[in-house]
Coordinates of C-alpha atoms in Angstrom, one line a residue:
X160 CA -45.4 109.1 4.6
X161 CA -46.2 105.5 4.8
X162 CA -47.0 102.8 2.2
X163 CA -50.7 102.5 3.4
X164 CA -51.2 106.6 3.1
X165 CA -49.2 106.6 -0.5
X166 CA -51.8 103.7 -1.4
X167 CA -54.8 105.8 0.2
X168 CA -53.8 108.8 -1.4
X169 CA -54.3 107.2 -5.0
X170 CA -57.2 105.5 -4.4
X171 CA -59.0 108.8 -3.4
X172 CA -57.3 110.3 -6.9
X173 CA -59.0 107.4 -8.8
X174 CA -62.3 109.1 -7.5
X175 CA -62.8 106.5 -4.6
X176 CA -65.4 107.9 -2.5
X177 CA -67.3 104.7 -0.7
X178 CA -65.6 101.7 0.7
X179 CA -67.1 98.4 2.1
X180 CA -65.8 96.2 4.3
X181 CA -64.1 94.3 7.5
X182 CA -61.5 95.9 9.0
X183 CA -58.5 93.5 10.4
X184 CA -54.6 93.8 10.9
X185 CA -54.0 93.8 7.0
X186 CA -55.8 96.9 6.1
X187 CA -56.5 98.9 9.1
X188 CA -54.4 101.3 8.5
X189 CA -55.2 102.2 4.7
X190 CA -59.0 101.8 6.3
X191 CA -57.9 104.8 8.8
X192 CA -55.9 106.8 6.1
X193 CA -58.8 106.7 3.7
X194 CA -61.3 107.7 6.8
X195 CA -59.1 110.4 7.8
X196 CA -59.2 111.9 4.6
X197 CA -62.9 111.6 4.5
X198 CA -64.3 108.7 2.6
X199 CA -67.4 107.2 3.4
X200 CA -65.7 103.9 4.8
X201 CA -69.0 101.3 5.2
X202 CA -68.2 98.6 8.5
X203 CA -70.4 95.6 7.4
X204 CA -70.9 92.0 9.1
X205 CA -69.3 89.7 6.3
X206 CA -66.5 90.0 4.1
X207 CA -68.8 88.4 1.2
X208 CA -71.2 91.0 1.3
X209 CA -69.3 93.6 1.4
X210 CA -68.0 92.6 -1.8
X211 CA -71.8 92.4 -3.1
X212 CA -72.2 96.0 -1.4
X213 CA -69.1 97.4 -3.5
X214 CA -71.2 95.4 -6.5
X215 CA -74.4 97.0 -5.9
X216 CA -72.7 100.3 -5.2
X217 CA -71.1 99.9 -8.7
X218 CA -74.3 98.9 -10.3
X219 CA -75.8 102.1 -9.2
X220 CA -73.4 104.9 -10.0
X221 CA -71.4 103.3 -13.4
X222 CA -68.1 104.0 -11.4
X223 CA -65.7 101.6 -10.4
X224 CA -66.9 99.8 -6.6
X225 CA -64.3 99.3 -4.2
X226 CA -64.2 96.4 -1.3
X227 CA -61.4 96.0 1.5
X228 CA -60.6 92.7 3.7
X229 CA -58.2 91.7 5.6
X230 CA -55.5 88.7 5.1
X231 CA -56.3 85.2 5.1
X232 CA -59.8 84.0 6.2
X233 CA -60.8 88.1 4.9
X234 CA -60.1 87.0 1.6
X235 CA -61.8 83.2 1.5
X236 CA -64.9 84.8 2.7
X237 CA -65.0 86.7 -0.6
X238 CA -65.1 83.7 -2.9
X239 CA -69.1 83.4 -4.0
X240 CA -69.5 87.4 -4.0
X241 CA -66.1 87.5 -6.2
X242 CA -67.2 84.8 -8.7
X243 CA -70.8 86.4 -9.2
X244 CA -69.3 90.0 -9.6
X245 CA -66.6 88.4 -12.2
X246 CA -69.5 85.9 -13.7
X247 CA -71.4 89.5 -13.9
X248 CA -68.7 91.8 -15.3
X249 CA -69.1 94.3 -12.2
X250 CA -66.2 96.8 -12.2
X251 CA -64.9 96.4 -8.8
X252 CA -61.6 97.0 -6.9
X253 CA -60.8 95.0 -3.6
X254 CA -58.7 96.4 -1.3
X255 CA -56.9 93.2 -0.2
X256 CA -54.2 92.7 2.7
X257 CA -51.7 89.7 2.5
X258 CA -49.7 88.1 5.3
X259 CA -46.1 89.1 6.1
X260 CA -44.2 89.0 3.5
X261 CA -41.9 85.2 3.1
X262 CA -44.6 84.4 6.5
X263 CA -45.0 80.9 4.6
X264 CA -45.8 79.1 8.0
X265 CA -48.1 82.1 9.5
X266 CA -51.5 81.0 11.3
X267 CA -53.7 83.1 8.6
X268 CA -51.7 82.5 5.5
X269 CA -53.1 81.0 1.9
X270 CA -51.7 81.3 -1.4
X271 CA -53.9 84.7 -2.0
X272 CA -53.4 84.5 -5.7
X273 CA -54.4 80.8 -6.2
X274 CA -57.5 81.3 -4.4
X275 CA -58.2 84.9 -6.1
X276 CA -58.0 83.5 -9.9
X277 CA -59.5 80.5 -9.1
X278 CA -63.0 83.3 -8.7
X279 CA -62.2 84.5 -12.5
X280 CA -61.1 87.9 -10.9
X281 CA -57.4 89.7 -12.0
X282 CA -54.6 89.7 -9.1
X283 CA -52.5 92.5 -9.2
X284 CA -49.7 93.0 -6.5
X285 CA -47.4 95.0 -4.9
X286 CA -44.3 93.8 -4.0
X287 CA -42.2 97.7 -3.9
X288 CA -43.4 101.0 -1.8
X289 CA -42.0 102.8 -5.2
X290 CA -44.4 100.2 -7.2
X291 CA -47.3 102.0 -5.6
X292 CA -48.7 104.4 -8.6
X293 CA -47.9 101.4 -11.1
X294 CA -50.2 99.0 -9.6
X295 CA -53.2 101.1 -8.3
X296 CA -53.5 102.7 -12.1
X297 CA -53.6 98.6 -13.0
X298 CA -56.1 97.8 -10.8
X299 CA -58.3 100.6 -12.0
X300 CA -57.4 100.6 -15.6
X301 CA -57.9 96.3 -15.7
X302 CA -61.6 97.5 -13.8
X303 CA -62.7 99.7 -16.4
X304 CA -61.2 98.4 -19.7
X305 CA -62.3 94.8 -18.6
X306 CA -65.3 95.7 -16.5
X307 CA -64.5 92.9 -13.7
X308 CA -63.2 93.1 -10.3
X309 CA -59.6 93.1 -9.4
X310 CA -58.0 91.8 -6.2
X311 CA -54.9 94.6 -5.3
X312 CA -52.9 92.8 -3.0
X313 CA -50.7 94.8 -0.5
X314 CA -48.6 92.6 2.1
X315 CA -49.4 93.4 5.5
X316 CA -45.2 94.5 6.3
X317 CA -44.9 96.4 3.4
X318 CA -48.4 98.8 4.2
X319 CA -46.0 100.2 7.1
X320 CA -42.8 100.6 5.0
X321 CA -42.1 104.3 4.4
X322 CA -43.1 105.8 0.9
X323 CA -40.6 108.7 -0.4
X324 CA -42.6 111.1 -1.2
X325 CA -39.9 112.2 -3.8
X326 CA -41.9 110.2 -6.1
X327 CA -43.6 111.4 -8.8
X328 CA -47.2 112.5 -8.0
X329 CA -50.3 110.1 -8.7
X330 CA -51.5 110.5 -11.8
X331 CA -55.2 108.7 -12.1
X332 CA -55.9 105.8 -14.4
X333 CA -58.5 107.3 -15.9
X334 CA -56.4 110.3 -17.5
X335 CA -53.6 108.1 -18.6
X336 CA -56.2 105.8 -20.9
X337 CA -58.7 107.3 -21.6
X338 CA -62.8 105.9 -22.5
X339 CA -62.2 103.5 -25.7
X340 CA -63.2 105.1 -29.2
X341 CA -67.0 104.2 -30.2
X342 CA -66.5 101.8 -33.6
X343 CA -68.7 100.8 -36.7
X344 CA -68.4 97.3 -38.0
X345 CA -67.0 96.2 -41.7
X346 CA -69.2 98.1 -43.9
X347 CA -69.7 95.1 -46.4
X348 CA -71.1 93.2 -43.1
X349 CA -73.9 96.6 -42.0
X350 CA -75.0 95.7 -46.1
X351 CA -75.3 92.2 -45.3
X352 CA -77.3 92.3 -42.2
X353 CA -79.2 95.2 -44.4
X354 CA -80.0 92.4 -46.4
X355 CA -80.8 89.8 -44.4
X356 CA -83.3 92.3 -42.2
X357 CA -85.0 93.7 -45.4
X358 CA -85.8 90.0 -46.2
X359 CA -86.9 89.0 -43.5
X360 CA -91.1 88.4 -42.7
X361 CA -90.8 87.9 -39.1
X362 CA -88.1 89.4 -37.0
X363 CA -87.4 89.7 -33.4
X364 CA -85.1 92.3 -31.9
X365 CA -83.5 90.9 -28.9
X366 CA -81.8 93.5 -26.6
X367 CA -79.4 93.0 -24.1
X368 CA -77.5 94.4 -21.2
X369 CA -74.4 95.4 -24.0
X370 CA -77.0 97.9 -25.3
X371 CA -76.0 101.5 -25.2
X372 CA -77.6 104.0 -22.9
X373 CA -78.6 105.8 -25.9
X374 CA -79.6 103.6 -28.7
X375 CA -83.1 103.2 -27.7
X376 CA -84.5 105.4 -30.2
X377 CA -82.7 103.9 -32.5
X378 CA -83.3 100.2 -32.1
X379 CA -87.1 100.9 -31.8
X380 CA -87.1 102.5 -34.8
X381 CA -85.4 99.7 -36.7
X382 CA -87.8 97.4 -34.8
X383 CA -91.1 99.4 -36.2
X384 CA -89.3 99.2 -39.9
X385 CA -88.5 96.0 -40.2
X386 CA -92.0 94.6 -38.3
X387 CA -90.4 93.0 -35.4
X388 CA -91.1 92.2 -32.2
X389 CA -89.0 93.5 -29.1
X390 CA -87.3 90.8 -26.4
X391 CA -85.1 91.4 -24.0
X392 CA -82.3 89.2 -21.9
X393 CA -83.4 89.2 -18.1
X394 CA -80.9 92.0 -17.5
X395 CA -83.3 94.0 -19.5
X396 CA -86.4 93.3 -18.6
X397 CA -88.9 95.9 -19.4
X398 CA -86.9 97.3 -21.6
X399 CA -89.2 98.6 -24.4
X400 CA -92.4 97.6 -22.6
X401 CA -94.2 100.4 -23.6
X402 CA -94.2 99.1 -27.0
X403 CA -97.4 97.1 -28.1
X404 CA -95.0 94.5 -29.4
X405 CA -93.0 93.9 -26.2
X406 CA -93.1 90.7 -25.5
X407 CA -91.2 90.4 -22.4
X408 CA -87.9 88.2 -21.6
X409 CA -86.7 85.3 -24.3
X410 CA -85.8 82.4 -22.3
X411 CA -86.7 80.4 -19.4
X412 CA -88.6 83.4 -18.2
X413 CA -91.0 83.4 -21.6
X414 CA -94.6 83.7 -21.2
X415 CA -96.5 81.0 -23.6
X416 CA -97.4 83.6 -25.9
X417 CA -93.8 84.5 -26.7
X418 CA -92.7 81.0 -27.3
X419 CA -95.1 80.2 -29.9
X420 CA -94.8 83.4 -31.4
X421 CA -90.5 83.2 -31.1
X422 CA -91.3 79.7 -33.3
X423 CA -92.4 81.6 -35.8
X424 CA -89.5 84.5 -36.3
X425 CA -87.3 84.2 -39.4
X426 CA -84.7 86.1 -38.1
X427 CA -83.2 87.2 -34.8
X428 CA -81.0 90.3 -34.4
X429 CA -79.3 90.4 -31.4
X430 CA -78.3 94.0 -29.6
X431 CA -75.5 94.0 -27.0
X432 CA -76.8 90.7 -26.3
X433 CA -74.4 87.6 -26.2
X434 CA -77.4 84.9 -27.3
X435 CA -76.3 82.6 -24.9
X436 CA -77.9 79.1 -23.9
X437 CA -80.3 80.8 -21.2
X438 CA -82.1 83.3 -23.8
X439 CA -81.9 81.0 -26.8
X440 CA -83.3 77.9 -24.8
X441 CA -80.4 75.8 -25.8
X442 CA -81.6 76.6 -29.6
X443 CA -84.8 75.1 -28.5
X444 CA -86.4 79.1 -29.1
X445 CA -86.0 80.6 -32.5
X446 CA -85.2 77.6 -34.3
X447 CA -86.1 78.5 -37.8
X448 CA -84.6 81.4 -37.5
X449 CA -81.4 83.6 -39.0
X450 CA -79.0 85.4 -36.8
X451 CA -78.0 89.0 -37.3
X452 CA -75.6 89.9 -33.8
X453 CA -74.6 93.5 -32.7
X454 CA -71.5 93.1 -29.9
X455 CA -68.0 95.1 -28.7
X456 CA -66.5 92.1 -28.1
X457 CA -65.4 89.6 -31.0
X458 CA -67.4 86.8 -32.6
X459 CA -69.4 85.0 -30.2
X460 CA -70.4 81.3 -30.6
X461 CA -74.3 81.5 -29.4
X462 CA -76.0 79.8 -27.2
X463 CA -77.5 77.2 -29.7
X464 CA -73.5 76.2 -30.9
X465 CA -73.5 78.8 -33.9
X466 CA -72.0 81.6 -34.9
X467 CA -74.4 84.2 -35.9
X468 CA -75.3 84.6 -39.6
X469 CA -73.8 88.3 -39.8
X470 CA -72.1 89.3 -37.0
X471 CA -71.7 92.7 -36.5
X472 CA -68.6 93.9 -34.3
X473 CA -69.5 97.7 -33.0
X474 CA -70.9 99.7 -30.9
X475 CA -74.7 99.4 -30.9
X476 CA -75.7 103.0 -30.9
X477 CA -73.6 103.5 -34.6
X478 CA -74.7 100.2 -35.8
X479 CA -78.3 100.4 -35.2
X480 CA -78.2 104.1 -37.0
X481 CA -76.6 102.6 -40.4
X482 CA -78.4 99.7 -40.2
X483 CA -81.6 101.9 -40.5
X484 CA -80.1 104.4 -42.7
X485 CA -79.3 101.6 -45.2
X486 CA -82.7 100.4 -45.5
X487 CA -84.1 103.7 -45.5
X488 CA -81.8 104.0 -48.8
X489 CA -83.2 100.5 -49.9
X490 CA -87.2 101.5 -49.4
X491 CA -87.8 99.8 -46.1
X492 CA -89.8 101.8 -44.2
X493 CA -92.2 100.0 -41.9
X494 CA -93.1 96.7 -42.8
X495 CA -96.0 94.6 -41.2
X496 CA -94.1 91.8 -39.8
X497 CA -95.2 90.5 -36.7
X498 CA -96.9 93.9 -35.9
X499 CA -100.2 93.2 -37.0
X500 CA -103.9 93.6 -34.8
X501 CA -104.1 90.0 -34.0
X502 CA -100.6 89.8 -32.5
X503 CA -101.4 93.2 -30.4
X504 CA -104.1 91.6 -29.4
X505 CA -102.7 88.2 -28.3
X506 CA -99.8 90.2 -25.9
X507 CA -102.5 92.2 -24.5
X508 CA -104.5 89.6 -23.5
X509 CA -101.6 87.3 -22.5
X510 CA -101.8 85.8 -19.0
X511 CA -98.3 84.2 -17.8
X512 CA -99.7 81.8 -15.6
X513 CA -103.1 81.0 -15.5
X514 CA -103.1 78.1 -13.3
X515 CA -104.9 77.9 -10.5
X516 CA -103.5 76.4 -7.0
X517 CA -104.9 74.9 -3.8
X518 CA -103.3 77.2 -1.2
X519 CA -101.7 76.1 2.1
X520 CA -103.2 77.8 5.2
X521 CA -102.1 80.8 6.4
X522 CA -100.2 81.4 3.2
X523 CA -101.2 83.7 -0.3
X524 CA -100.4 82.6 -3.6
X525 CA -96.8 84.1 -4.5
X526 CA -97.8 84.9 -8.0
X527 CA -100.4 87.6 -6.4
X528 CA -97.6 88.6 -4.2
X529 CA -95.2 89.7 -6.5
X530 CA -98.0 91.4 -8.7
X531 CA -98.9 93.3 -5.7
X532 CA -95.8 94.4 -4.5
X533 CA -94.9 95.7 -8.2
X534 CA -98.3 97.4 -8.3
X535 CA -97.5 99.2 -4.9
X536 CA -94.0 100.3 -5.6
X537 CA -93.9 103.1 -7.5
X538 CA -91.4 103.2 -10.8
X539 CA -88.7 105.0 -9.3
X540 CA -88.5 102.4 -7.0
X541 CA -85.5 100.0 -7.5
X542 CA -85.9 96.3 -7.4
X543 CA -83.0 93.5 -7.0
X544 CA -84.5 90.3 -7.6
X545 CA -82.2 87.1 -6.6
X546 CA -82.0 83.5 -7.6
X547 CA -83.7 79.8 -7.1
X548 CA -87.1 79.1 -7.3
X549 CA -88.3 82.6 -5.8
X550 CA -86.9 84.7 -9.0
X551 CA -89.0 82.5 -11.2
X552 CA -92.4 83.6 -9.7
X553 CA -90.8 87.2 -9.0
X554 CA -89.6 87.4 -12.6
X555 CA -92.4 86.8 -14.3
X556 CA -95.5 88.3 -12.3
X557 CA -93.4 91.5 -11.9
X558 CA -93.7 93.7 -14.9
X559 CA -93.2 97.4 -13.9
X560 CA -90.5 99.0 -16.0
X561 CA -87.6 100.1 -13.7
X562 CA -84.6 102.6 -13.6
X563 CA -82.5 100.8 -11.5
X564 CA -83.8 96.6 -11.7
X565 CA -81.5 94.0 -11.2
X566 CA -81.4 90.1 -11.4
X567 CA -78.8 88.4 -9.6
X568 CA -78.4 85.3 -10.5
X569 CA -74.7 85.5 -12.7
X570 CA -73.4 82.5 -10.6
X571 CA -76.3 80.9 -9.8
X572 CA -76.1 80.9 -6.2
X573 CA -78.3 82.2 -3.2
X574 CA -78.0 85.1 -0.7
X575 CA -76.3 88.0 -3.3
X576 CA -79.3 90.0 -3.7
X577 CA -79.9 91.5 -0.3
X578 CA -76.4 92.8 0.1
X579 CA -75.7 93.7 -3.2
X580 CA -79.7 96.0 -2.9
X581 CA -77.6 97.4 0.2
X582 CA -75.3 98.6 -2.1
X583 CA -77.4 100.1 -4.8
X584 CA -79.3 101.7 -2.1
X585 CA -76.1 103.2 -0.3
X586 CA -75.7 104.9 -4.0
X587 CA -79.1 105.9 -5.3
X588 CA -81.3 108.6 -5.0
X589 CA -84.2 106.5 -4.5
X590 CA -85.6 104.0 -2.4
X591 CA -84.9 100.0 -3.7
X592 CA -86.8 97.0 -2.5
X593 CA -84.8 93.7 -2.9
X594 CA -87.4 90.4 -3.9
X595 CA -86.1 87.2 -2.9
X596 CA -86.7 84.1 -1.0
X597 CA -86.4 83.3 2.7
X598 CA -83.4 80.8 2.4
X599 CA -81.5 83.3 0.3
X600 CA -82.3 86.2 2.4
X601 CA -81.8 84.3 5.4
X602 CA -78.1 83.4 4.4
X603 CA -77.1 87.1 5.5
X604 CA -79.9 88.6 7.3
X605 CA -77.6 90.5 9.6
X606 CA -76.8 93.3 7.3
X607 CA -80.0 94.5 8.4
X608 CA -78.2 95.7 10.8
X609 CA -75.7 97.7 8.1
X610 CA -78.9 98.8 6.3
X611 CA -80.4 100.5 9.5
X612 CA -77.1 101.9 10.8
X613 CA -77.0 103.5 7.5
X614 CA -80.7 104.3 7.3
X615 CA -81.2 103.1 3.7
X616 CA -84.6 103.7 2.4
X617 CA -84.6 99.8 1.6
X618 CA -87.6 97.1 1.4
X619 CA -86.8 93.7 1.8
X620 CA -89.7 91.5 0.7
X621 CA -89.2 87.8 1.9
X622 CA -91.5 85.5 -0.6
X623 CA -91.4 82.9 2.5
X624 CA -92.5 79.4 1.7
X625 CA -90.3 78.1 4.8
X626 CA -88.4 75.3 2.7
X627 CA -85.3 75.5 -0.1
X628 CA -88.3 76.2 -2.7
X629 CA -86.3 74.8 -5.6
X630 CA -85.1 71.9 -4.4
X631 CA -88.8 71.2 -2.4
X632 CA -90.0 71.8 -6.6
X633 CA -87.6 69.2 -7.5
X634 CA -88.1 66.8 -5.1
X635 CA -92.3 66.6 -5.8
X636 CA -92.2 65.7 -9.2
X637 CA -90.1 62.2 -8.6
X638 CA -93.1 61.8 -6.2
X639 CA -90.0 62.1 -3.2
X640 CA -90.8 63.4 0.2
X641 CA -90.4 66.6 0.3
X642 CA -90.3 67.2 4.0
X643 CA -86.8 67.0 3.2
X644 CA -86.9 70.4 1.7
X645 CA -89.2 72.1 4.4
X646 CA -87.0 74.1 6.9
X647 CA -89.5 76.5 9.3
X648 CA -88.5 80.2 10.0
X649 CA -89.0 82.4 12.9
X650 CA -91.6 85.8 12.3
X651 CA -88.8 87.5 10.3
X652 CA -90.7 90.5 10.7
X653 CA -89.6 90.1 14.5
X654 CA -85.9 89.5 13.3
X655 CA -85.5 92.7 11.4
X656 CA -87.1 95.0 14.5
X657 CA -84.5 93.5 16.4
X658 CA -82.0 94.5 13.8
X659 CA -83.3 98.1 14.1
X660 CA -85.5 98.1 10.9
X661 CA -89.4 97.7 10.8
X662 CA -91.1 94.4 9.9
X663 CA -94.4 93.1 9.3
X664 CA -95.5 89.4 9.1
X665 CA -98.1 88.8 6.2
X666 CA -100.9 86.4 5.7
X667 CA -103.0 87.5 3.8
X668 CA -102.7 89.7 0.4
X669 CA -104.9 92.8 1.5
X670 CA -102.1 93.5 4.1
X671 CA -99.7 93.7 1.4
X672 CA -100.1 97.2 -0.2
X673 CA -100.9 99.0 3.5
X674 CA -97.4 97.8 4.5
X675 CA -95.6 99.0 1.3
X676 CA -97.1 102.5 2.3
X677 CA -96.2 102.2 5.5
X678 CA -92.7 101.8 4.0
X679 CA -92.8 104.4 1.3
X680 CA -93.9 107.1 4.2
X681 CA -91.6 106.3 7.0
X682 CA -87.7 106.0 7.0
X683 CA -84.9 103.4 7.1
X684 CA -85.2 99.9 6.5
X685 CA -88.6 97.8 6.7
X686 CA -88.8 93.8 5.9
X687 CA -92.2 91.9 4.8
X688 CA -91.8 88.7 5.9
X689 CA -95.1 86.8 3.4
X690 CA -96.0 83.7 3.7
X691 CA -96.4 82.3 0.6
X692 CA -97.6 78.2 -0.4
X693 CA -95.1 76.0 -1.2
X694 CA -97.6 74.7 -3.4
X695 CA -96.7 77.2 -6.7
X696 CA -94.6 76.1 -8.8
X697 CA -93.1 78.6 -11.3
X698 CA -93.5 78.2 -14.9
X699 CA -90.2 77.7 -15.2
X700 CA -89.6 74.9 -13.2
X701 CA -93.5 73.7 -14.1
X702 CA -92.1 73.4 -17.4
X703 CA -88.3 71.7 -16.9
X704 CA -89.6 69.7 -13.9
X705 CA -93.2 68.5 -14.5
X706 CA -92.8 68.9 -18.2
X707 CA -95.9 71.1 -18.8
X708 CA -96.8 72.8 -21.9
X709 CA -97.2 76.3 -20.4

């Protein structure tokens, strides 16, 4: 047996059963000895997005996604998709050849380790066939303890050294440590936030992705008896919108009605959510307010440059079931709170932009477009929204609650979404439509060619305004020209027929929901390619940029 089939072998016991990537000299033969053994082994275009396919993959099934490249350029390509997935805490393991070993001089060698921790991601490698068990369980145990990618790097030489096979048998990470023990915070802090809840006149429960899967009952409950209003982080949007008192993201995403009611809250308690500087506004949202804060990990300095009033160090699903057993010991059963008729009433009949804008020609009004799509996709359906100035309008005009729903935007950068839905969709029952601009999709528009070789039920829906939209939204307020920004596209309709996949080029919003239909009936990929005016701002910029009170 060789090193690479040794290496293979465990990663199929860790319960490895999809693999994205390029194949080159440094891991073809672990590439064949994981296809021989029958592993769904996924050839895509880019190195970088098969990273963000082992992410979306990941996303999708809770398990552990696994990327392979080759040496060298392989690995450099991977250094936006690595930094999001760490910046996202994305369980992923990268299957990474190195050059020869001591091959200081070598036409495609790099210092793999400088470049791989300068991405935030863990480098573990192998330097001894016999090391083989020892650092495979490492990668996979630093994956799911940590929940962030690690880069297991295997010299090209050494793949083809032979592996006694007198060694003890692979024994998988996952039976050696097992899932970490639920715990319940300091019971002299539960009384405390106790406290500080039961006095409280206007709370605000904001939930975020740290939440458990099962909690829900319980933090809704605790919401109805202490009178507060729900919030989520953008990871978990719609979370709770079936609530009266939902009142949608707190942050840059806010509608106006949320602000001015967040200005009023008292007190804030945070649920698996860190309270950083994007949902607390800088401390410019819930400034009058106290800070109870429900998280694994230990104390958190929030995003307003505080620690939180009581912070509660547990899991959420224990913590939210003392903290409403406590007041249920003290009396407090459902107070009034925010939850009054007038507040229903205000939410109800809350518009998030009502702005009216003259409309280029030949263009809809991507506000209406994003509405639409949501309206036409039914819930099942999952949705990856990216980043820039597209995910504003998306963010906010798309309301649908969503199994799988997914904002990717942990880095900040452009052109993650598409590969990373690509991903999700490889792994999920049902179909997912990824919402982003034309720039970002544009960036790697030939995995459309991976999706249709696959035949993914995917949608991609272009919101095509034919310039960098956030840096067109920039330029126009400092009265700039923003021709600059404007950067035409071919009929990218056209561009994904080519690719194998269907397309249609949209004008006008009646031929919106025909072509989501057409989407929903037939099979494999389709793109919407709609042309949207570059004359909508989102309220997020509207407000940072122009300085609107909206």
């Amino acid at each position: 047996m060789k090193v690479y089939e040794a290496l293979a072998r465990a990663f199929q016991a860790e319960g490895v059963t999809d693999v994205f990537g390029l194949m080159g000299n440094a891991n073809m033969y672990w590439w064949y000895a994981m296809d021989q053994a029958g592993v769904n082994v996924h050839p895509t275009r880019h190195e970088g997005t098969a990273l963000s396919m082992a992410e979306g993959w990941a996303r999708a099934t809770g398990q552990v996604g696994c990327c392979t490249v080759t040496q060298g350029p392989g690995v450099t390509q991977l250094g936006s998709a690595l930094t999001v997935a760490s910046r996202a805490r994305i369980p992923l393991v990268v299957y990474g050849g190195d050059s020869v070993m001591g091959a200081l001089n070598g036409l495609q060698y790099i210092d793999q380790r400088r470049f791989v921790e300068a991405t935030e991601t863990a480098f573990v490698p192998l330097f001894k066939a016999e090391q083989v068990n020892e650092v495979v369980r490492e990668a996979f145990f630093i994956a799911r303890s940590q929940s962030r990618p690690v880069f297991l790097n295997v010299p090209r030489d050494l793949q083809e050294a032979d592996y006694d096979e007198s060694l003890p048998e692979y024994e998988p990470s996952i039976a050696m440590h097992p899932e970490p023990q639920k715990t319940l915070p300091n019971p002299d802090r539960l009384r405390d936030a106790a406290r500080l809840l039961a006095g409280s006149k206007k709370p605000v429960v904001v939930v975020g992705r740290g939440v458990d899967a099962d909690a829900e009952g319980g933090v809704k409950s605790l919401a109805e008896r202490v009178g507060a209003l729900i919030a989520t982080t953008l990871p978990m949007k719609g979370w709770g919108n079936d609530s009266p008192y939902y009142v949608g993201v707190a942050g840059g995403f806010s509608n106006r009605t949320a602000v001015d009611l967040f200005a009023e809250a008292d007190c804030v308690l945070g649920v698996g959510a860190s309270l950083n500087r994007h949902t607390l506004q800088d401390g410019n949202l819930f400034e009058h307010a106290r800070y109870v804060q429900i998280d694994l990990r230990p104390t958190l300095i929030m995003g307003n440059h505080r620690a939180a009033d009581v912070y509660l160090q547990g899991d959420s699903l224990l913590t939210v079931d003392a903290l409403n057993e406590l007041l249920e010991a003290e009396g407090v059963a459902s107070r009034t709170g925010f939850r009054t008729p007038e507040v229903k009433a205000l939410l109800k009949e809350s518009d998030p932009d009502p702005r009216e804008f003259e409309l280029e020609p030949d263009t809809v009004d991507p506000r209406l477009a994003a509405a639409l799509v949501d309206k036409a996709l039914p819930a099942e359906v999952g949705t990856v929204l990216g980043n820039g100035h597209t995910s504003g309008i998306a963010t906010i005009n798309m309301t649908k609650r969503r199994d799988l729903q997914w904002y990717i935007s942990a880095f900040g950068c452009i052109g993650q979404s598409l590969p990373t839905a690509i991903g999700g969709a490889a792994a999920s029952p049902h179909p997912v439509a990824v919402i982003d601009g034309d720039a970002s999709v544009l960036m790697h528009i030939n995995e459309l060619e991976t999706a249709a070789r696959m035949g993914l039920k995917l949608l991609v829906v272009t919101l095509n305004d034919q310039a960098w939209g956030a840096e067109y939204q920039k330029f126009s307020p400092k009265n700039m020209d923003t021709r600059t920004a404007v950067i035409p596209t071919p009929d990218l309709g056209a561009v994904a027929r080519a690719f194998g996949c269907r397309g249609a080029l949209i004008t006008e919003l009646e031929q919106i929901e025909p072509a989501v239909d057409e989407f929903l009936r037939g099979d494999g990929p389709m793109l919407l390619d709609i042309r949207v005016s570059k004359t909508v701002a989102s309220v997020p910029y509207r407000r940072v940029r122009f300085g609107e009170h909206i």
